[in-house]
Amino acid sequence: MKWKELEEEPCSMARTIGVIGDRWTLLILRECFLRTRRFEGFQSALGITRHLLAERLKKLVRQGILRRIPYQEAPKRHEYILTQKGLDLYPIMMALVHWGDTHMVDERGRPLLHQHRKCGKDFDPVIVCSECGEPLLAKEVHTHPGPGAQSLRTIAAPDKPKAKPRRSAA
Amino acid sequence: MKWKELEEEPCSMARTIGVIGDRWTLLILRECFLRTRRFEGFQSALGITRHLLAERLKKLVRQGILRRIPYQEAPKRHEYILTQKGLDLYPIMMALVHWGDTHMVDERGRPLLHQHRKCGKDFDPVIVCSECGEPLLAKEVHTHPGPGAQSLRTIAAPDKPKAKPRRSAA
DNA sequence: CTTCTATAGTTCTAAAATCGAACTGTCAAA
DNA sequence: TTTGACAGTTCGATTTTAGAACTATAGAAG
């Protein structure tokens, strides 16, 4: 499977992974949410090679997740800022952080706390059902094909995905 | 930066990315949540090379995200099932799916719908504050160093990463 | 008894991605 | 005139991944 195919699969998760599902892209996005905007800022914060950084930024711009905006003429310079589409990645970022906070902290505790301005408290993100507001548990969710379904794969778990001969028997 | 270093960074997101932040691992986890449990199941569903699949499964087991459980003696066979730590990845998976549903669907609509057994309705996942229950917006969240902070990097947003405006920066 | 099939890997080579370091170009300041 | 900051680009070396074949075990088929 190639990256391009991923984005065309009838699976929203696969498509998302096709866009942001690699180490550097995710880390670049972390920096974006931490308000880094410029090439040098990303590079020195992450230690990514300049080559890859340039490539990843281009891809994020192509995907409409970042916008490249001039901040000075003279030597033309641009900064990269999140579009709405990019800001919408926030729940993904929070979910990643929260899992790390829960399962990957050492004895010192969390490196970073999040305070909700609305209520003033440090919080954890909680996922709830948009319809009833109850917290979601994997076990209580049932998936079924939607209008965009097309392949039998990825819609629901087929109990046994037919095996095919791997070698020519001749 | 190497993979191993990532897991030691004082940043929960980096650590999480170090564990699950690559294309195949994420797709394998998708399959896990769709109830795939066996080597052949993953391989044929994803088209991943057997070599990589074996490696990724080993890593997920090492990380305590999957457990390798024998389901038959005779030729010894195992299946891979999510531990609690693995199940806790559910919010990340849902967040990925939801972003794809919002920004990556084609005219046909969503490939997969999620029904909440508790209320019976198809839903979207919503992230709320654990303290006040209000939906979270990136703009309303302030980050500050926690007990596990140690490096100045990644703790909090440096307002401008050593970018001193040398000119009138618009 | 031999062959086929199913399952879960391992091994090998070629191709692709990433790393690391140097190089390009613009303009301001020293 | 030289240096420094910034935003890239280029290129050879290294690491990962792809793709296909090979190994191993055991039941069923013939």
PDB file of C-alpha atoms (C1' of nucleotides) in Angstrom, chain D:
ATOM      1  C1'  DT D   1      33.590  43.980   3.103  1.00  0.00           C
ATOM      2  C1'  DT D   2      32.331  40.621   6.256  1.00  0.00           C
ATOM      3  C1'  DT D   3      29.078  38.495   9.278  1.00  0.00           C
ATOM      4  C1'  DG D   4      24.721  36.858  10.751  1.00  0.00           C
ATOM      5  C1'  DA D   5      19.810  35.583  10.360  1.00  0.00           C
ATOM      6  C1'  DC D   6      16.546  33.269   7.694  1.00  0.00           C
ATOM      7  C1'  DA D   7      14.545  29.973   4.385  1.00  0.00           C
ATOM      8  C1'  DG D   8      15.337  26.984   1.864  1.00  0.00           C
ATOM      9  C1'  DT D   9      18.003  23.268  -1.750  1.00  0.00           C
ATOM     10  C1'  DT D  10      21.360  19.729  -2.983  1.00  0.00           C
ATOM     11  C1'  DC D  11      23.810  15.487  -2.434  1.00  0.00           C
ATOM     12  C1'  DG D  12      26.158  11.214  -0.705  1.00  0.00           C
ATOM     13  C1'  DA D  13      25.606   7.926   3.116  1.00  0.00           C
ATOM     14  C1'  DT D  14      22.606   5.418   6.107  1.00  0.00           C
ATOM     15  C1'  DT D  15      18.267   3.400   7.580  1.00  0.00           C
ATOM     16  C1'  DT D  16      13.613   1.738   6.612  1.00  0.00           C
ATOM     17  C1'  DT D  17      10.336  -0.305   3.916  1.00  0.00           C
ATOM     18  C1'  DA D  18       8.636  -3.048  -0.025  1.00  0.00           C
ATOM     19  C1'  DG D  19       8.101  -7.368  -2.271  1.00  0.00           C
ATOM     20  C1'  DA D  20       8.759 -11.878  -2.800  1.00  0.00           C
ATOM     21  C1'  DA D  21      10.304 -16.293  -1.399  1.00  0.00           C
ATOM     22  C1'  DC D  22      11.473 -19.546   2.304  1.00  0.00           C
ATOM     23  C1'  DT D  23      10.776 -22.178   6.929  1.00  0.00           C
ATOM     24  C1'  DA D  24       8.059 -24.615  10.244  1.00  0.00           C
ATOM     25  C1'  DT D  25       4.065 -27.181  12.267  1.00  0.00           C
ATOM     26  C1'  DA D  26       0.090 -29.892  11.934  1.00  0.00           C
ATOM     27  C1'  DG D  27      -4.465 -31.415  10.198  1.00  0.00           C
ATOM     28  C1'  DA D  28      -6.956 -32.936   6.086  1.00  0.00           C
ATOM     29  C1'  DA D  29      -7.077 -34.896   1.413  1.00  0.00           C
ATOM     30  C1'  DG D  30      -5.917 -38.369  -1.732  1.00  0.00           C
TER      31       DG D  30
END
